[in-house]
């Protein structure tokens, strides 16, 4: 590899890392806010929160790496233009094709890495996220049980909690409906407060009410303590990536077998997306060079704004195409790959324009 190629690759490293980090942080903001609620309100440890965030990263990186490459390369070549390094490259006989050669090689390598993320890392990451979330919920029911929310998935119990208070996360104002197949009406249990022990809710100072088939109260009693098992609610789930967005291309192709044409549509859309988005890295990287090089007056702010416009336009077109393809209005290939085709045409036109002056 020539010295100039190594120099260009070395110069883009920090701006690209900055771009990827910036867009990844933007994507993570909502998750971080939710995790802060878990730390402050629900008592989840910071270590567990960091582990959850680490498992969210791979799916986000698959989307933000192309964006970060585009921004980083724009910033680098804008600097080359301001410092006349781009002019010096032209003066020593480097054509535009030779200048962008290391960028093309780097973008192809990054595209392969994104495919690796999608096929290997993301499915494992999502599976580990599912396992960790279930484990936390099993060990700390407050993670799942929410205030003023009616829960009807706890085996034979329906559960309502008015509020959760204190460092020990005790529940206040607990209402439970205990269902039975041989009874028309459930047993109602009302507790002043409850605490958690061994994956169970222990009610204190609770009252229960039984009813006959006509809804008339037949029995009433009190408990100093009553244990309500929650193990069925928080039992370990089968670790399987059943969300198609978390599946790799080969897994999606396998899942499509035996499905009818309508059922295949979301899988087809996702497969095309997982192929189109990584390939957009190549076009975005080259476009970043062509947009930045030669514009002496464009600073970091202008390049950042321009990069946001290009990225927002691409994401908007991609989402519109995916929605239309998902509804069967247009073929999945057309809906997902049209933004890439537009990127290719814009990149090609910018190359022809810049090649005439450099």
XYZ file of C-alpha atoms in Angstrom:
358
model
C 0.000 0.000 0.000
C 1.302 3.433 -0.929
C 2.286 5.951 1.726
C -0.506 8.309 0.592
C -3.086 5.528 0.996
C -1.903 4.755 4.514
C -1.938 8.472 5.311
C -5.553 8.890 4.155
C -6.700 5.799 6.086
C -4.894 6.990 9.194
C -6.476 10.449 8.913
C -10.052 9.178 8.638
C -9.860 6.910 11.716
C -10.595 9.462 14.438
C -13.322 11.379 12.495
C -15.049 8.094 11.582
C -14.944 6.879 15.203
C -16.352 10.263 16.234
C -19.142 10.023 13.648
C -20.100 6.477 14.633
C -20.023 7.379 18.329
C -22.167 10.462 17.755
C -24.902 8.698 15.804
C -24.806 5.686 18.149
C -25.298 7.978 21.148
C -28.260 9.638 19.415
C -29.839 6.219 18.825
C -29.137 5.216 22.439
C -30.668 8.275 24.107
C -34.140 6.754 24.561
C -32.671 3.506 25.876
C -30.347 5.364 28.266
C -33.277 7.377 29.666
C -35.252 4.161 30.226
C -32.237 2.546 31.892
C -31.832 5.551 34.211
C -35.422 4.971 35.326
C -34.536 1.345 36.069
C -31.520 2.426 38.148
C -33.303 5.149 40.121
C -36.831 3.798 40.453
C -36.523 0.029 40.211
C -33.170 -0.545 41.857
C -31.436 -2.322 38.977
C -27.649 -2.328 39.434
C -25.508 -0.110 37.220
C -23.513 -3.168 36.168
C -26.647 -4.901 34.844
C -27.703 -1.719 33.052
C -24.285 -1.478 31.369
C -24.558 -5.110 30.308
C -28.020 -4.460 28.831
C -26.700 -1.430 26.929
C -23.788 -3.492 25.584
C -26.251 -6.000 24.108
C -28.224 -3.161 22.484
C -25.089 -1.845 20.752
C -24.600 -4.359 17.884
C -28.068 -3.813 16.289
C -27.578 -0.046 16.575
C -24.033 -0.148 15.181
C -25.275 -1.961 12.073
C -27.264 1.204 11.307
C -24.904 3.905 12.574
C -21.624 2.676 11.052
C -22.573 3.790 7.507
C -23.656 7.183 8.887
C -20.463 7.582 10.900
C -18.327 6.638 7.896
C -20.047 9.289 5.804
C -19.632 12.062 8.381
C -16.050 11.106 9.285
C -14.923 11.007 5.662
C -16.598 14.345 4.929
C -14.795 15.961 7.874
C -11.457 14.471 6.822
C -11.593 15.549 3.177
C -12.952 18.949 4.135
C -9.797 19.343 6.238
C -7.671 18.180 3.282
C -9.271 20.921 1.188
C -8.835 23.681 3.788
C -5.168 22.790 4.354
C -4.535 22.429 0.580
C -3.568 18.781 1.020
C -6.107 17.817 -1.643
C -4.456 20.326 -4.016
C -1.053 18.841 -3.217
C -2.337 15.347 -3.988
C -3.526 16.548 -7.394
C -0.229 18.358 -7.984
C 1.807 15.170 -7.589
C -0.311 13.460 -10.210
C -2.977 11.687 -8.116
C -6.284 11.429 -9.944
C -9.591 11.477 -8.069
C -9.860 7.728 -8.660
C -6.534 7.132 -6.900
C -7.444 9.481 -4.056
C -10.666 7.594 -3.293
C -9.097 4.142 -3.711
C -8.225 3.705 0.017
C -11.702 4.990 0.951
C -13.284 2.414 -1.339
C -11.169 -0.384 0.151
C -12.001 0.742 3.698
C -15.735 0.956 2.916
C -15.741 -2.562 1.437
C -14.042 -3.846 4.591
C -16.583 -2.075 6.793
C -19.438 -3.484 4.679
C -18.123 -7.017 5.258
C -17.888 -6.253 8.985
C -21.541 -5.108 9.064
C -22.560 -8.380 7.387
C -20.627 -10.212 10.110
C -22.466 -8.173 12.757
C -25.838 -9.048 11.259
C -25.164 -12.738 10.751
C -23.233 -13.600 13.899
C -23.073 -10.923 16.586
C -26.585 -9.422 16.547
C -28.563 -12.702 16.936
C -26.323 -13.721 19.851
C -26.536 -10.259 21.377
C -30.339 -10.220 21.240
C -30.504 -13.723 22.725
C -28.235 -12.666 25.592
C -30.342 -9.522 26.076
C -33.480 -11.646 26.363
C -31.789 -13.972 28.846
C -30.358 -11.136 30.968
C -33.670 -9.240 31.053
C -35.513 -12.388 32.145
C -32.866 -13.151 34.767
C -33.105 -9.635 36.222
C -36.894 -9.814 36.235
C -36.768 -13.215 37.967
C -34.381 -11.966 40.651
C -36.013 -8.553 41.005
C -39.750 -8.609 40.166
C -39.942 -4.819 40.457
C -38.130 -4.698 37.129
C -41.278 -6.064 35.461
C -44.089 -5.081 37.820
C -45.233 -1.522 37.194
C -47.300 0.829 39.300
C -50.961 1.295 38.393
C -50.745 -1.364 35.685
C -53.050 -4.415 35.596
C -51.070 -7.604 34.917
C -52.931 -10.731 33.817
C -50.005 -13.011 32.889
C -49.103 -14.395 36.336
C -50.359 -17.969 36.009
C -53.711 -18.115 37.882
C -53.348 -14.584 39.291
C -54.303 -11.146 38.025
C -52.299 -8.460 39.782
C -52.536 -4.726 40.392
C -50.126 -2.578 42.449
C -50.963 0.993 43.366
C -47.396 2.137 44.147
C -43.892 0.917 44.983
C -42.012 2.757 47.708
C -38.768 2.790 49.688
C -35.299 1.397 49.159
C -36.590 -2.139 49.631
C -39.229 -1.521 46.906
C -42.240 -2.567 48.940
C -45.580 -2.571 47.160
C -48.483 -0.609 48.613
C -52.150 -1.137 47.847
C -52.076 -4.593 46.261
C -55.134 -6.117 44.583
C -55.063 -9.745 43.392
C -57.652 -11.845 41.577
C -56.988 -15.575 42.064
C -58.709 -17.499 39.259
C -60.029 -21.055 39.445
C -61.486 -23.184 36.645
C -64.306 -24.551 38.805
C -65.474 -21.120 39.981
C -67.327 -18.418 38.070
C -65.777 -15.627 40.123
C -62.178 -15.328 41.321
C -61.047 -15.009 44.892
C -60.169 -11.384 45.608
C -57.169 -10.676 47.814
C -56.465 -7.167 49.071
C -53.158 -6.409 50.800
C -51.923 -3.273 52.517
C -48.345 -3.910 51.454
C -46.075 -6.603 50.037
C -42.384 -7.427 49.765
C -40.398 -9.788 47.526
C -38.798 -13.038 48.612
C -37.589 -16.025 46.540
C -39.390 -14.936 43.358
C -42.642 -14.519 45.259
C -44.754 -11.668 46.561
C -45.414 -11.851 50.297
C -48.575 -9.966 51.272
C -48.871 -8.471 54.750
C -52.185 -7.764 56.484
C -54.253 -9.072 53.593
C -57.949 -9.858 53.307
C -59.517 -12.407 50.934
C -63.095 -12.644 49.611
C -64.756 -15.742 48.073
C -67.938 -15.634 45.953
C -70.479 -18.200 44.809
C -71.634 -18.733 41.205
C -74.088 -15.872 41.545
C -71.444 -13.392 42.676
C -72.538 -13.321 46.290
C -69.852 -13.210 48.967
C -69.641 -16.532 50.792
C -66.439 -16.275 52.794
C -64.107 -13.583 54.079
C -60.862 -13.982 55.977
C -57.563 -12.345 56.900
C -53.895 -13.322 56.617
C -50.992 -11.824 58.480
C -48.823 -12.995 55.578
C -49.696 -14.706 52.305
C -47.192 -15.838 49.677
C -48.080 -15.343 46.002
C -45.620 -17.199 43.710
C -44.404 -15.249 40.688
C -42.009 -17.895 39.371
C -44.337 -18.764 36.478
C -44.351 -15.143 35.363
C -40.573 -14.808 35.454
C -39.636 -18.351 34.427
C -36.706 -18.640 32.076
C -37.887 -18.279 28.498
C -36.582 -20.340 25.615
C -33.684 -18.389 24.151
C -34.655 -17.947 20.529
C -34.375 -14.886 18.324
C -37.939 -14.719 17.039
C -37.836 -11.029 16.119
C -37.084 -10.925 12.396
C -35.083 -7.710 12.794
C -32.622 -9.619 14.982
C -32.246 -12.569 12.605
C -29.482 -13.024 10.082
C -30.174 -13.431 6.367
C -29.734 -17.220 6.429
C -32.069 -17.531 9.428
C -34.667 -15.425 7.642
C -34.441 -17.585 4.515
C -34.916 -20.679 6.682
C -37.947 -19.171 8.464
C -39.558 -18.295 5.097
C -39.852 -21.935 4.081
C -43.378 -23.238 4.095
C -45.002 -19.796 4.387
C -47.454 -18.381 1.877
C -46.747 -15.317 -0.258
C -48.299 -12.846 2.176
C -46.458 -14.292 5.170
C -43.153 -14.074 3.283
C -43.401 -10.298 2.708
C -41.905 -9.080 6.043
C -39.092 -11.625 5.736
C -38.353 -10.539 2.178
C -38.312 -6.881 3.216
C -35.936 -7.588 6.100
C -33.597 -9.684 3.939
C -33.328 -6.902 1.368
C -32.760 -4.356 4.122
C -29.941 -6.439 5.627
C -28.272 -6.503 2.217
C -28.981 -2.916 1.138
C -27.946 -1.043 4.306
C -24.404 -2.476 4.473
C -23.869 -1.750 0.770
C -24.937 1.840 1.369
C -21.675 2.217 3.316
C -19.703 2.123 0.047
C -21.814 4.796 -1.667
C -21.967 7.018 1.421
C -18.201 6.798 1.922
C -17.436 7.781 -1.673
C -20.130 10.459 -1.642
C -18.549 11.913 1.505
C -15.305 12.424 -0.442
C -16.978 13.995 -3.470
C -19.130 16.376 -1.416
C -16.271 17.610 0.784
C -13.283 17.803 -1.525
C -12.828 21.118 -3.309
C -15.192 23.202 -1.111
C -12.766 25.600 0.594
C -15.436 27.511 2.509
C -17.240 24.565 4.013
C -16.401 24.086 7.677
C -17.242 21.342 10.148
C -20.666 22.833 10.865
C -21.632 22.929 7.192
C -20.379 19.380 6.630
C -22.252 18.126 9.675
C -25.478 19.776 8.493
C -25.016 18.404 4.973
C -24.337 14.919 6.314
C -27.522 15.036 8.402
C -29.537 16.089 5.342
C -28.136 13.246 3.227
C -28.571 10.646 5.979
C -32.071 11.846 6.886
C -33.074 11.725 3.203
C -31.700 8.201 2.815
C -33.398 6.914 5.988
C -36.693 8.556 5.003
C -36.636 7.015 1.525
C -35.660 3.631 2.975
C -38.476 3.684 5.553
C -41.053 4.763 2.969
C -39.911 1.987 0.656
C -40.042 -0.589 3.454
C -43.543 0.466 4.502
C -44.822 0.278 0.922
C -43.121 -3.079 0.396
C -44.453 -4.358 3.723
C -47.993 -3.547 2.598
C -47.432 -5.318 -0.710
C -47.791 -2.132 -2.763
C -44.387 -2.595 -4.406
C -41.897 -5.498 -4.494
C -39.517 -5.676 -1.535
C -36.468 -5.365 -3.796
C -37.778 -2.155 -5.344
C -38.822 -0.569 -2.057
C -35.579 -1.296 -0.214
C -33.011 -0.874 -2.984
C -34.368 2.326 -4.567
C -32.608 4.583 -1.969
C -29.335 2.771 -2.762
C -29.912 3.314 -6.471
C -30.479 7.023 -5.842
C -27.295 7.137 -3.731
C -25.372 5.422 -6.536
C -26.622 7.891 -9.159
C -25.828 10.924 -6.981
C -22.390 9.502 -6.149
C -21.647 8.789 -9.823
C -22.723 12.293 -10.908
C -20.621 13.882 -8.157
C -17.644 11.779 -9.228
C -17.981 12.896 -12.851
C -18.246 16.519 -11.733
C -15.217 16.396 -9.398
C -13.095 14.350 -11.814
C -13.247 17.218 -14.293
C -11.640 19.698 -11.900
C -9.244 17.484 -9.926
